[in-house]
PDB file of C-alpha atoms in Angstrom:
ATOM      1  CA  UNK Z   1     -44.511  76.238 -61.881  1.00 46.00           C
ATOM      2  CA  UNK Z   2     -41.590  74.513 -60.842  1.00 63.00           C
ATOM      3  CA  UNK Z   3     -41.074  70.654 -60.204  1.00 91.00           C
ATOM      4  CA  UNK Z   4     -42.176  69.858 -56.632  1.00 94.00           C
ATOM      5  CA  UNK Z   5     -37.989  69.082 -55.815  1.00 96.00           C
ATOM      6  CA  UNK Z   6     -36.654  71.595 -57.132  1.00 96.00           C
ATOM      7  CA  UNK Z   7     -39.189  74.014 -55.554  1.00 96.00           C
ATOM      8  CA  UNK Z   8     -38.248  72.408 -51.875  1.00 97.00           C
ATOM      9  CA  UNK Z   9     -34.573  72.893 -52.546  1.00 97.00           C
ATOM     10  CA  UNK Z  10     -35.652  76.596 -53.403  1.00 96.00           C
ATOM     11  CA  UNK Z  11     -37.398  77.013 -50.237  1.00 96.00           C
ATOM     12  CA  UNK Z  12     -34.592  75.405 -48.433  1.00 97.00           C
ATOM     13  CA  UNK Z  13     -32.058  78.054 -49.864  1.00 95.00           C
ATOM     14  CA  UNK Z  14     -31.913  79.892 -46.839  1.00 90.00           C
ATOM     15  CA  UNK Z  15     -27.996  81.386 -46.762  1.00 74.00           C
ATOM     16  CA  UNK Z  16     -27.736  84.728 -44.750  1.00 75.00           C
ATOM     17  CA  UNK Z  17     -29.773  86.498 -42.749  1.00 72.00           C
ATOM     18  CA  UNK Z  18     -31.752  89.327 -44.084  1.00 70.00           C
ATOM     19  CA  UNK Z  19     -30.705  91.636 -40.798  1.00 73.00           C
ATOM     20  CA  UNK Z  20     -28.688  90.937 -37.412  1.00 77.00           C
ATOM     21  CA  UNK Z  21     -27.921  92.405 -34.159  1.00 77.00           C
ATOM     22  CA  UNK Z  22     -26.070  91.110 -31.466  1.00 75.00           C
ATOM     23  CA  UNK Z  23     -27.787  87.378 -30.653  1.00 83.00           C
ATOM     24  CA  UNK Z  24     -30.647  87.319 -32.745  1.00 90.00           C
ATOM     25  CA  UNK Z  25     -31.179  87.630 -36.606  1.00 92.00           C
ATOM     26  CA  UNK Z  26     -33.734  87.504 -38.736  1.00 93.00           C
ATOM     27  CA  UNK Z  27     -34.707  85.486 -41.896  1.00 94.00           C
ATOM     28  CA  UNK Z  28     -37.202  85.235 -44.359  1.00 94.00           C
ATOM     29  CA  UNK Z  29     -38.459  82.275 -45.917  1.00 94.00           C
ATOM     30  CA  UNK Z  30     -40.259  81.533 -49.335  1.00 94.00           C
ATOM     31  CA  UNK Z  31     -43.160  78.864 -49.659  1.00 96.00           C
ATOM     32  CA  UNK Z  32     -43.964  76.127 -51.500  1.00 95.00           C
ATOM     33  CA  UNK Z  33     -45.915  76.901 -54.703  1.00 92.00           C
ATOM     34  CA  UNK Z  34     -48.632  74.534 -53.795  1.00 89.00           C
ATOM     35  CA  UNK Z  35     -51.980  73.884 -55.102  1.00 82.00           C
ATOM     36  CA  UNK Z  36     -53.033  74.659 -51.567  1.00 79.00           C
ATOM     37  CA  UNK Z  37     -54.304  77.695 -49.476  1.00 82.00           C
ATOM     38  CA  UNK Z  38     -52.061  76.616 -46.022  1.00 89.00           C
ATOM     39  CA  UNK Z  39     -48.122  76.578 -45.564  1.00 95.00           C
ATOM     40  CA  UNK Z  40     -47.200  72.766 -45.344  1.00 95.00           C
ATOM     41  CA  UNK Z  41     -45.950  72.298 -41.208  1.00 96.00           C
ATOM     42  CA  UNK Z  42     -42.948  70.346 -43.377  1.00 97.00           C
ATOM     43  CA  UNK Z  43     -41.393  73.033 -44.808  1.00 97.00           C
ATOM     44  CA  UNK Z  44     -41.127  75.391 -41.383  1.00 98.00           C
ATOM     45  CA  UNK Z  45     -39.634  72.396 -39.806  1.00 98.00           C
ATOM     46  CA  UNK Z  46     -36.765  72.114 -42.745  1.00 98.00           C
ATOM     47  CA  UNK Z  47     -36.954  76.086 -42.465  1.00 98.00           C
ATOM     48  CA  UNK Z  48     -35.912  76.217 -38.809  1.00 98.00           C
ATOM     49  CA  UNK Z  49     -33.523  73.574 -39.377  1.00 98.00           C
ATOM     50  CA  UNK Z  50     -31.319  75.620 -41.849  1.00 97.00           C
ATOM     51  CA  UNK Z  51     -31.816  78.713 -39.681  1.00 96.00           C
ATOM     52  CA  UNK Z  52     -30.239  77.145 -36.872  1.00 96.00           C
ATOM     53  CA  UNK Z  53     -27.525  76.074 -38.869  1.00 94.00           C
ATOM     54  CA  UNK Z  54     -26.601  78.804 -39.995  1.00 93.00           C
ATOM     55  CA  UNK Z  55     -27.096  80.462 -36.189  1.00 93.00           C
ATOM     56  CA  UNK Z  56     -24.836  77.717 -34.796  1.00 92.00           C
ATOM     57  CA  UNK Z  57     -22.449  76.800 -37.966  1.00 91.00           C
ATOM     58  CA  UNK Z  58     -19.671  74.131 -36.182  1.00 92.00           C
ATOM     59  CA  UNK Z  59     -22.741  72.452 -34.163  1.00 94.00           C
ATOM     60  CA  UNK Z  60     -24.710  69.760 -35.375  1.00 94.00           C
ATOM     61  CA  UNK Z  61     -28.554  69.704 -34.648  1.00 96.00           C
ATOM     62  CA  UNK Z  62     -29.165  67.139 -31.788  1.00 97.00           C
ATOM     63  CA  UNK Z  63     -33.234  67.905 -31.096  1.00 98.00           C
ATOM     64  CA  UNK Z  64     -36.110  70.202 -32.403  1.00 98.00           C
ATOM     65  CA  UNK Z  65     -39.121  70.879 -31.427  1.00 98.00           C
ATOM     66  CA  UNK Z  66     -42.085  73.299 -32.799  1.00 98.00           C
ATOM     67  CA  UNK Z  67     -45.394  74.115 -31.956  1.00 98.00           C
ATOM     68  CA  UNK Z  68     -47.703  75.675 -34.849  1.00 98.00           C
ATOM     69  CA  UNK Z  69     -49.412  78.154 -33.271  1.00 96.00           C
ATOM     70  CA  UNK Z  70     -51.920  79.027 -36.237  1.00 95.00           C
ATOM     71  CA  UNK Z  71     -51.451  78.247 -39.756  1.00 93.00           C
ATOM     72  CA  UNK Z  72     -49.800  79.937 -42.199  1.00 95.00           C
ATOM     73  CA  UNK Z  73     -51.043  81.133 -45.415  1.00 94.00           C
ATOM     74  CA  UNK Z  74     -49.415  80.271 -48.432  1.00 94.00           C
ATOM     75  CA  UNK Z  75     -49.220  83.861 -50.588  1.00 93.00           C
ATOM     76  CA  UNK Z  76     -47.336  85.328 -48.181  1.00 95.00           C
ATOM     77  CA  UNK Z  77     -43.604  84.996 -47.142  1.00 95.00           C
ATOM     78  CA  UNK Z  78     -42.273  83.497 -43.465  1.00 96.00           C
ATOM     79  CA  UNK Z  79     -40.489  86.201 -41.239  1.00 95.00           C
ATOM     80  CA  UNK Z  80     -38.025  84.501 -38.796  1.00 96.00           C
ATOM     81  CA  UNK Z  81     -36.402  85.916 -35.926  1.00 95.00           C
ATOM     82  CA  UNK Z  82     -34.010  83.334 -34.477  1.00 96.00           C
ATOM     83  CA  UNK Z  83     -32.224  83.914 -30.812  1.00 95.00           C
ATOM     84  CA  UNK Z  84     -28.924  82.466 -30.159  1.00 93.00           C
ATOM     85  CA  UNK Z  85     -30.152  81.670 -26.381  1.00 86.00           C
ATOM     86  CA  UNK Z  86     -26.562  79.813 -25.404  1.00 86.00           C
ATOM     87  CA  UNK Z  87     -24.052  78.859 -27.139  1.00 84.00           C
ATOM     88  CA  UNK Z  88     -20.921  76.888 -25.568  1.00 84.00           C
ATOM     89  CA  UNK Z  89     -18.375  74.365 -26.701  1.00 88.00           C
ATOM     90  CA  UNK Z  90     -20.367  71.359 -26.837  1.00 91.00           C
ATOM     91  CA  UNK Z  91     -23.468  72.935 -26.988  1.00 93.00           C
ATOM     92  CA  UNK Z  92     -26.110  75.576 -28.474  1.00 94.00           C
ATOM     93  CA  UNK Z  93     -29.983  76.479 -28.400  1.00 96.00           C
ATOM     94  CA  UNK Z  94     -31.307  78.464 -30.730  1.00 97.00           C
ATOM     95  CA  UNK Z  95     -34.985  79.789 -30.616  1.00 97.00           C
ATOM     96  CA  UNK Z  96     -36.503  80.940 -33.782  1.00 98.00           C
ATOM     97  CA  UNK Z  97     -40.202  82.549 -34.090  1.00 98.00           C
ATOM     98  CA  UNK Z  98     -41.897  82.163 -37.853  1.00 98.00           C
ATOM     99  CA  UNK Z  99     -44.443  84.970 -38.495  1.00 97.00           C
ATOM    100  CA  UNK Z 100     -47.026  86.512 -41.208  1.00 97.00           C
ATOM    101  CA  UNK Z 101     -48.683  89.379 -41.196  1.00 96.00           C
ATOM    102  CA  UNK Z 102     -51.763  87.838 -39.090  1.00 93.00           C
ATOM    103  CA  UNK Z 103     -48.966  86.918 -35.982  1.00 97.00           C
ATOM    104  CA  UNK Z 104     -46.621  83.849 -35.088  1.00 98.00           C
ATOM    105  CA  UNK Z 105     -47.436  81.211 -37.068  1.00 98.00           C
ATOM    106  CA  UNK Z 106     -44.980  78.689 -35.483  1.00 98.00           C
ATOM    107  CA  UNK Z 107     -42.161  78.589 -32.956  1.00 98.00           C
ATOM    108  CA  UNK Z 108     -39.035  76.322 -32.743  1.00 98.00           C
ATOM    109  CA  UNK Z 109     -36.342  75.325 -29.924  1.00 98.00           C
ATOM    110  CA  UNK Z 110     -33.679  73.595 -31.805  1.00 98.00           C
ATOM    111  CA  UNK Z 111     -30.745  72.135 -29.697  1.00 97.00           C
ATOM    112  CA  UNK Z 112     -27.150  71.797 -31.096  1.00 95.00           C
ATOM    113  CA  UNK Z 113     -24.106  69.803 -30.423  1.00 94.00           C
ATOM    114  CA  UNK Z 114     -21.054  69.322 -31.683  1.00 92.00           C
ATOM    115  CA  UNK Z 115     -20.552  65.584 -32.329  1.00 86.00           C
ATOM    116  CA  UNK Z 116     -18.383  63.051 -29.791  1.00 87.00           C
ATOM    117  CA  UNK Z 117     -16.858  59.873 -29.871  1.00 90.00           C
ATOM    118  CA  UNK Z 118     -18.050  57.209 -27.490  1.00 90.00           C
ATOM    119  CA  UNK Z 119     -19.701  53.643 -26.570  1.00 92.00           C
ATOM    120  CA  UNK Z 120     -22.481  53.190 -28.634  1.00 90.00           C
ATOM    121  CA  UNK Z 121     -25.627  50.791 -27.847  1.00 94.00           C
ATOM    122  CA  UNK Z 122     -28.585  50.217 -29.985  1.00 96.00           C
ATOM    123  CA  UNK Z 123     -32.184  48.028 -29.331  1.00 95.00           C
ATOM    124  CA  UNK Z 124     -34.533  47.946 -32.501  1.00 94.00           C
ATOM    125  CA  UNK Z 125     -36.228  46.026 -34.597  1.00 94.00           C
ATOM    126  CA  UNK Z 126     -34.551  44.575 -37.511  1.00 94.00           C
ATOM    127  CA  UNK Z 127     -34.757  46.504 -40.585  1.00 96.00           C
ATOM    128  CA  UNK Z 128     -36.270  44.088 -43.541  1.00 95.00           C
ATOM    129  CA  UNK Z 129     -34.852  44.489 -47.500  1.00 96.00           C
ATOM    130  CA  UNK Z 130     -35.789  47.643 -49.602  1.00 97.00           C
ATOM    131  CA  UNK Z 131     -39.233  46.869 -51.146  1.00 97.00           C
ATOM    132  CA  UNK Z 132     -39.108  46.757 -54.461  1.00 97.00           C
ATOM    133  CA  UNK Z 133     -40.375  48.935 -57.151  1.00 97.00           C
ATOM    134  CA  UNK Z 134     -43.596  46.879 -57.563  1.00 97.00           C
ATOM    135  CA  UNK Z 135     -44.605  48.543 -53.982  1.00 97.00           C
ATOM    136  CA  UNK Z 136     -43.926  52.506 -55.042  1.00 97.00           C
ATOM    137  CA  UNK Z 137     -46.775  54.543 -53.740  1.00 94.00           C
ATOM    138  CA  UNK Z 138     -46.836  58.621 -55.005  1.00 91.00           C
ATOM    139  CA  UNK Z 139     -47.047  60.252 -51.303  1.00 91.00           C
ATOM    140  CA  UNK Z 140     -48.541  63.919 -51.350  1.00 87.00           C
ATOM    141  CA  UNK Z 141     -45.769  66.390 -51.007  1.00 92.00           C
ATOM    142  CA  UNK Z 142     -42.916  63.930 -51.352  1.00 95.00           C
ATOM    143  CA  UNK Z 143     -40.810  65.079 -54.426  1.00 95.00           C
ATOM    144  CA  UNK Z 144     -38.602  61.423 -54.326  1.00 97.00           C
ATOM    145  CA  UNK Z 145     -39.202  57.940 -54.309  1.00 97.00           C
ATOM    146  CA  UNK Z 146     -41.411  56.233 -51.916  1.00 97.00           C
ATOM    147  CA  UNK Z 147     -42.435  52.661 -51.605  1.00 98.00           C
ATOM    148  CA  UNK Z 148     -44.959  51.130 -48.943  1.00 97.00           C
ATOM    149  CA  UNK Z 149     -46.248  48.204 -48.146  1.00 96.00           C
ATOM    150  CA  UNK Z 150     -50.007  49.886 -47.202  1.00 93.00           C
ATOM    151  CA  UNK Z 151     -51.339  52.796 -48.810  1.00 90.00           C
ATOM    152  CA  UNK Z 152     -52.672  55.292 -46.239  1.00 88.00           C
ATOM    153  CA  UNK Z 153     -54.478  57.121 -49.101  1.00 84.00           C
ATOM    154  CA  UNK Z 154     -56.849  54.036 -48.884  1.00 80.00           C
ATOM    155  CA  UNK Z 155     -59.853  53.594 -46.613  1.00 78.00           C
ATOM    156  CA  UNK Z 156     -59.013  50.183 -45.317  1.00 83.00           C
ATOM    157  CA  UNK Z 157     -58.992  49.532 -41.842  1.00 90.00           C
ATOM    158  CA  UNK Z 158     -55.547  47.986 -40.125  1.00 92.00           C
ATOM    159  CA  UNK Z 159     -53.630  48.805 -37.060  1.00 95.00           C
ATOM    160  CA  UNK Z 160     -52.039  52.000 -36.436  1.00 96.00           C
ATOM    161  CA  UNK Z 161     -48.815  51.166 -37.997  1.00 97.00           C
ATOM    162  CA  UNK Z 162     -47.182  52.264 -41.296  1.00 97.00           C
ATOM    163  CA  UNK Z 163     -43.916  52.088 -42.558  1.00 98.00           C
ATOM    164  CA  UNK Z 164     -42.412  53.776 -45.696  1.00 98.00           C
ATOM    165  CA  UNK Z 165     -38.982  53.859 -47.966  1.00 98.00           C
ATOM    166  CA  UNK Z 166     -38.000  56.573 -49.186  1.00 98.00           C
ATOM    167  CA  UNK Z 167     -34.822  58.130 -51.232  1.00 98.00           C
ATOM    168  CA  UNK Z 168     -34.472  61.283 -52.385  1.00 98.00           C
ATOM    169  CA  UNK Z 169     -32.021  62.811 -55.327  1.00 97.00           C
ATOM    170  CA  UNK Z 170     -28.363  63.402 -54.908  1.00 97.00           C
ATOM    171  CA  UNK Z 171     -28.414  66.041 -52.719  1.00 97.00           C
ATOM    172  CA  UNK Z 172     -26.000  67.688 -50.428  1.00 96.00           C
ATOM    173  CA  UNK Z 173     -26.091  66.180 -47.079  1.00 96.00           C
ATOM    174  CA  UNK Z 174     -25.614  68.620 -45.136  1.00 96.00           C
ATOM    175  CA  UNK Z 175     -29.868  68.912 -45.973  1.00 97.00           C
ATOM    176  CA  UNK Z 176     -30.111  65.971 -44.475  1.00 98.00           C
ATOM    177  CA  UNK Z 177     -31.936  66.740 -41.483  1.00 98.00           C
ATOM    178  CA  UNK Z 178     -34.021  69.484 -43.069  1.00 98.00           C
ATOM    179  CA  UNK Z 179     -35.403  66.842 -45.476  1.00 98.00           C
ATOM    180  CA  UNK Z 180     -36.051  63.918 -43.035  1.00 98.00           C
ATOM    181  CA  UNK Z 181     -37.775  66.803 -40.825  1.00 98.00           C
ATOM    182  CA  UNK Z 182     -39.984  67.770 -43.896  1.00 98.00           C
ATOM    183  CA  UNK Z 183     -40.891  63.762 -44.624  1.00 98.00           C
ATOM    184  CA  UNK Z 184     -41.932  63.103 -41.085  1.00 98.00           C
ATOM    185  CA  UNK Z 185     -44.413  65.847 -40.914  1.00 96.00           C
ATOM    186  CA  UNK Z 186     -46.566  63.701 -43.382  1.00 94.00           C
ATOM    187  CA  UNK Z 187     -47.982  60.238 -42.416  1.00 95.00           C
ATOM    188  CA  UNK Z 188     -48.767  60.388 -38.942  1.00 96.00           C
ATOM    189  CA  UNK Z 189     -52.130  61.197 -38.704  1.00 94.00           C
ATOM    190  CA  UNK Z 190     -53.181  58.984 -41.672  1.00 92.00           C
ATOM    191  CA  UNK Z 191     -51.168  56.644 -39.363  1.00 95.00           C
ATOM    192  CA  UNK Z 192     -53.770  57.103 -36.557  1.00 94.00           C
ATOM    193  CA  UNK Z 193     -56.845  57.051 -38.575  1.00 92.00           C
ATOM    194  CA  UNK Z 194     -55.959  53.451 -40.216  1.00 92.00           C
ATOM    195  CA  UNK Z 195     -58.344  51.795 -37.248  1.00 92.00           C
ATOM    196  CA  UNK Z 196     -61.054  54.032 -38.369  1.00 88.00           C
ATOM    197  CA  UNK Z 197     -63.742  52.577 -40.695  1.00 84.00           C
ATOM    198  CA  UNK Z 198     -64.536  54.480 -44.011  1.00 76.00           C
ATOM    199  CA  UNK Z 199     -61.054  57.081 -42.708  1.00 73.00           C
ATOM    200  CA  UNK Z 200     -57.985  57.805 -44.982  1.00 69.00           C
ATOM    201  CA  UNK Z 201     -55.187  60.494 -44.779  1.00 70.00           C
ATOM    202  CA  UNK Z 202     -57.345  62.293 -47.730  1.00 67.00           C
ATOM    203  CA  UNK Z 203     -60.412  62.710 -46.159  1.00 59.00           C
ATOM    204  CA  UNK Z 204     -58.935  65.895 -44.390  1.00 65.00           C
ATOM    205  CA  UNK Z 205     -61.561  68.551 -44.400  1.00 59.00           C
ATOM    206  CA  UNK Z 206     -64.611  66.400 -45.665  1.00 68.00           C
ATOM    207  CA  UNK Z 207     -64.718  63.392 -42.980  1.00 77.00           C
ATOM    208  CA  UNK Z 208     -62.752  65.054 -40.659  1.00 80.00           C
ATOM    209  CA  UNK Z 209     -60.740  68.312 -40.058  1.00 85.00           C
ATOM    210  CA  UNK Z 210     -56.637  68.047 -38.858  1.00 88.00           C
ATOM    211  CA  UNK Z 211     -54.046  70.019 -38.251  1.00 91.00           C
ATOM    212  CA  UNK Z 212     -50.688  69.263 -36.468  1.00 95.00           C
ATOM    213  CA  UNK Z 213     -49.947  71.125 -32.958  1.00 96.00           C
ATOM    214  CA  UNK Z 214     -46.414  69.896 -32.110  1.00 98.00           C
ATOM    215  CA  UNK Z 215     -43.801  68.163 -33.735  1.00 98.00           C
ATOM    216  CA  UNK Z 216     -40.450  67.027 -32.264  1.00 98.00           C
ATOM    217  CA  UNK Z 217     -37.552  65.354 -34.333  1.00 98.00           C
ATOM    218  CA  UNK Z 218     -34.143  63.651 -32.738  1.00 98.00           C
ATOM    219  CA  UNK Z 219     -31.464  63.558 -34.796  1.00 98.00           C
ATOM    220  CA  UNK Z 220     -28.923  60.502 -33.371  1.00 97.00           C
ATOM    221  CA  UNK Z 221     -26.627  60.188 -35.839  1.00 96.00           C
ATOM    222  CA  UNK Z 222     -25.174  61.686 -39.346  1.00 96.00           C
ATOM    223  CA  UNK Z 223     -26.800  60.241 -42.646  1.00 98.00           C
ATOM    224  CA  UNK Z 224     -27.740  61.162 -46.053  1.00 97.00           C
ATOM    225  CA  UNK Z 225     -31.255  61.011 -47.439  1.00 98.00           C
ATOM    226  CA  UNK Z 226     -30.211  60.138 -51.040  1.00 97.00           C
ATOM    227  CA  UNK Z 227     -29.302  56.377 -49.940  1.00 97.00           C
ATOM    228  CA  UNK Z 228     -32.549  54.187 -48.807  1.00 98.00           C
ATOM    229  CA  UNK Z 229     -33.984  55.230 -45.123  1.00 98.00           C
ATOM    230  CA  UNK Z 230     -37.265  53.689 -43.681  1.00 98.00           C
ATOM    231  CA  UNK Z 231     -40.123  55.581 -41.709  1.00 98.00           C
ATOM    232  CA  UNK Z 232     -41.427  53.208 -39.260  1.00 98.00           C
ATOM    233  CA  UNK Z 233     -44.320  54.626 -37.256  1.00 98.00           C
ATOM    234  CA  UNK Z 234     -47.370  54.024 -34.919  1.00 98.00           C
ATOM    235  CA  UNK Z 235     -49.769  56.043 -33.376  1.00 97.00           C
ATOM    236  CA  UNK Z 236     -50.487  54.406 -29.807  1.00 97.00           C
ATOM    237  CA  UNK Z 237     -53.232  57.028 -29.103  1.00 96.00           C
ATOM    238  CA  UNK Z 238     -56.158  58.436 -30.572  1.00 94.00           C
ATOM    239  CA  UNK Z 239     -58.594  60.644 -27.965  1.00 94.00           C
ATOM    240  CA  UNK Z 240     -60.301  63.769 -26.998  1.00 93.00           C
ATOM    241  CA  UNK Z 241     -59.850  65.053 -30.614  1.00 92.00           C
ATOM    242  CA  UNK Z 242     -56.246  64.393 -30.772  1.00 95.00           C
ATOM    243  CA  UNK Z 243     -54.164  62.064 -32.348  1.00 96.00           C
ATOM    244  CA  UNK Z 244     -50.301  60.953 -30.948  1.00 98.00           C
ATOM    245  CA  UNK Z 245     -47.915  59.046 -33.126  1.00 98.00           C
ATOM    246  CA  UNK Z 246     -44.356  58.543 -33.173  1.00 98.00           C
ATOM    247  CA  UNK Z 247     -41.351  57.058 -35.212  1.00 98.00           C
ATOM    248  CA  UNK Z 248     -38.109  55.914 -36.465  1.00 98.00           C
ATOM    249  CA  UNK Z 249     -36.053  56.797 -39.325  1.00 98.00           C
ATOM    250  CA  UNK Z 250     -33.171  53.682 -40.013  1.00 98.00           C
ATOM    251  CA  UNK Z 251     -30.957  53.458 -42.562  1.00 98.00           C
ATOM    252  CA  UNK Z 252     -30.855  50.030 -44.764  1.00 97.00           C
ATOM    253  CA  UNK Z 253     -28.460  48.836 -42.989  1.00 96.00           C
ATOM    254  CA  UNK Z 254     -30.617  49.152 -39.683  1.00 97.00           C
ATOM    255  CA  UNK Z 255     -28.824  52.552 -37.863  1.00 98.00           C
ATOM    256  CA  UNK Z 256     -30.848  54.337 -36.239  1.00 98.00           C
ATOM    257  CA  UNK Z 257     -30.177  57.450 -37.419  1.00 98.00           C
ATOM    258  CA  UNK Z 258     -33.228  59.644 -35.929  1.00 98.00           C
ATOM    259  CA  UNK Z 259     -36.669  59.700 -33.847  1.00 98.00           C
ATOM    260  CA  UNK Z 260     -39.695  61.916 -34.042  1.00 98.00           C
ATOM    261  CA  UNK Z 261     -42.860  62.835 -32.321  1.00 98.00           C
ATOM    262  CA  UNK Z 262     -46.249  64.321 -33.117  1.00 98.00           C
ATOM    263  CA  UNK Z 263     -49.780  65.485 -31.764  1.00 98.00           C
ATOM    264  CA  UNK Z 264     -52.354  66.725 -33.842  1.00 96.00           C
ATOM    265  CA  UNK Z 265     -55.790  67.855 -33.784  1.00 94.00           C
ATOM    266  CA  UNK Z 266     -57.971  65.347 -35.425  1.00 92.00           C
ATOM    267  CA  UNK Z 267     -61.662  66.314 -35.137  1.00 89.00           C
ATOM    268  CA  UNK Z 268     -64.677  64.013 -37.107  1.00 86.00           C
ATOM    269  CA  UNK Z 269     -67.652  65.670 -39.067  1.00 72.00           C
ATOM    270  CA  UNK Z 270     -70.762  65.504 -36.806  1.00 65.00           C
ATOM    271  CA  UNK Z 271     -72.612  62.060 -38.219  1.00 53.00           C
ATOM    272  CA  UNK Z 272     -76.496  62.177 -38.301  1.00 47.00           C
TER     273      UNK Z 272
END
């Protein structure tokens, strides 16, 4: 089996489509070789990502947004079918459908834009030094370095807040966004579940059962994911069986560089 990075890259190697006609083409995506019966939600978000630029080649991606219909199953391959819905000088949408054999699995509107000069403006936080290495914390899935001030793998109760470092590899940036896409996908629910006594990110199918619903990532500016970038996130809700959470991605220097969004279902084990 091949090393967890080099395996993502692999999946990422999406370069032509397998057929095309007219506006739409189709793709077909490889997955993970995972210990693990499900397709990860991160790799169809870096999937649609380098579908849509290849769709829309002289646009940058500004927005996406997916909704995971059902989940996917691991042994079998992602079909994509990806519609060029508009594409003009400034800007593009592309819709892409993922499917397996049991239906669609996930679908994806992904807006493009070709990149502009102009005022810029920025109101966030200040962005703290790189923790050291003393503070690197192995995060599921995440083939690079990663260092944290609170382990969500933990069952320690704190407020719905988390941030994370992380650096990956040299790595062509032009994966940039497909990468940052795949990293948010993570955290956010073991975000939500730090108020929860005796709950950790791990506890997925014994405590409780999860599984994301929608994810949306901005991308604001141009960056590369082989220099230091922080994930700073909170969930402000948890209710109804669902969990909301949302974050930043800065670069050292404090740019903010992109924002995401997520609901999931989070449902508890019935307690006696």
């Amino acid at each position: 089996m091949p090393d967890l990075w080099t395996d993502l890259l692999g999946c990422l190697d999406i370069t032509r489509p397998s057929t095309q006609n007219g506006e739409t083409a189709e793709f077909e995506g490889r997955n993970q070789q995972l210990e693990y019966y499900r397709v990860f939600g991160g790799q169809l978000l870096g999937q649609f990502l380098q579908i849509a630029r290849l769709t829309c080649p002289d646009k940058a991606v500004k927005s996406q947004h997916t909704v995971f219909t059902r989940e996917g199953t691991a042994d079998e391959p992602v079909r994509y079918q990806a519609v060029r819905a508009h594409e003009g000088r400034s800007f593009g949408t592309v819709t892409i459908t993922a499917s397996q054999s049991r239906g669609v699995i996930a679908t994806a509107s992904i807006s493009m834009h070709v990149l502009e000069d102009g005022p810029e403006h920025q109101e966030i936080a200040d962005v703290g030094p790189v923790l050291g290495p003393e503070h690197e914390i192995p995060l599921d899935l995440i083939p690079w370095e990663t260092r944290a001030a609170v382990d969500l793998n933990a069952p320690t109760v704190g407020p719905p807040e988390f941030e994370v470092w992380m650096r990956t590899p040299d790595v062509d940036p032009a994966l940039a966004p497909a990468l940052a896409a795949y990293a948010t996908d993570l955290t956010l629910i073991g975000t939500a579940l730090r108020p929860i006594e005796g709950a950790d990110q791990r506890g997925n199918g014994t405590t409780f059962a999860s599984a994301v619903t929608s994810h949306t990532v901005w991308f604001h500016r141009p960056f590369r994911t082989d220099d230091w970038l922080l994930l700073r996130q909170h969930s402000p809700l948890l209710a109804h069986g669902r969990s909301f959470g949302r974050g930043d991605v800065l670069t050292r220097d404090g740019s903010l560089v992109a924002s995401y969004g997520q609901e999931a279902l989070v449902r508890f084990a019935q307690r006696d």
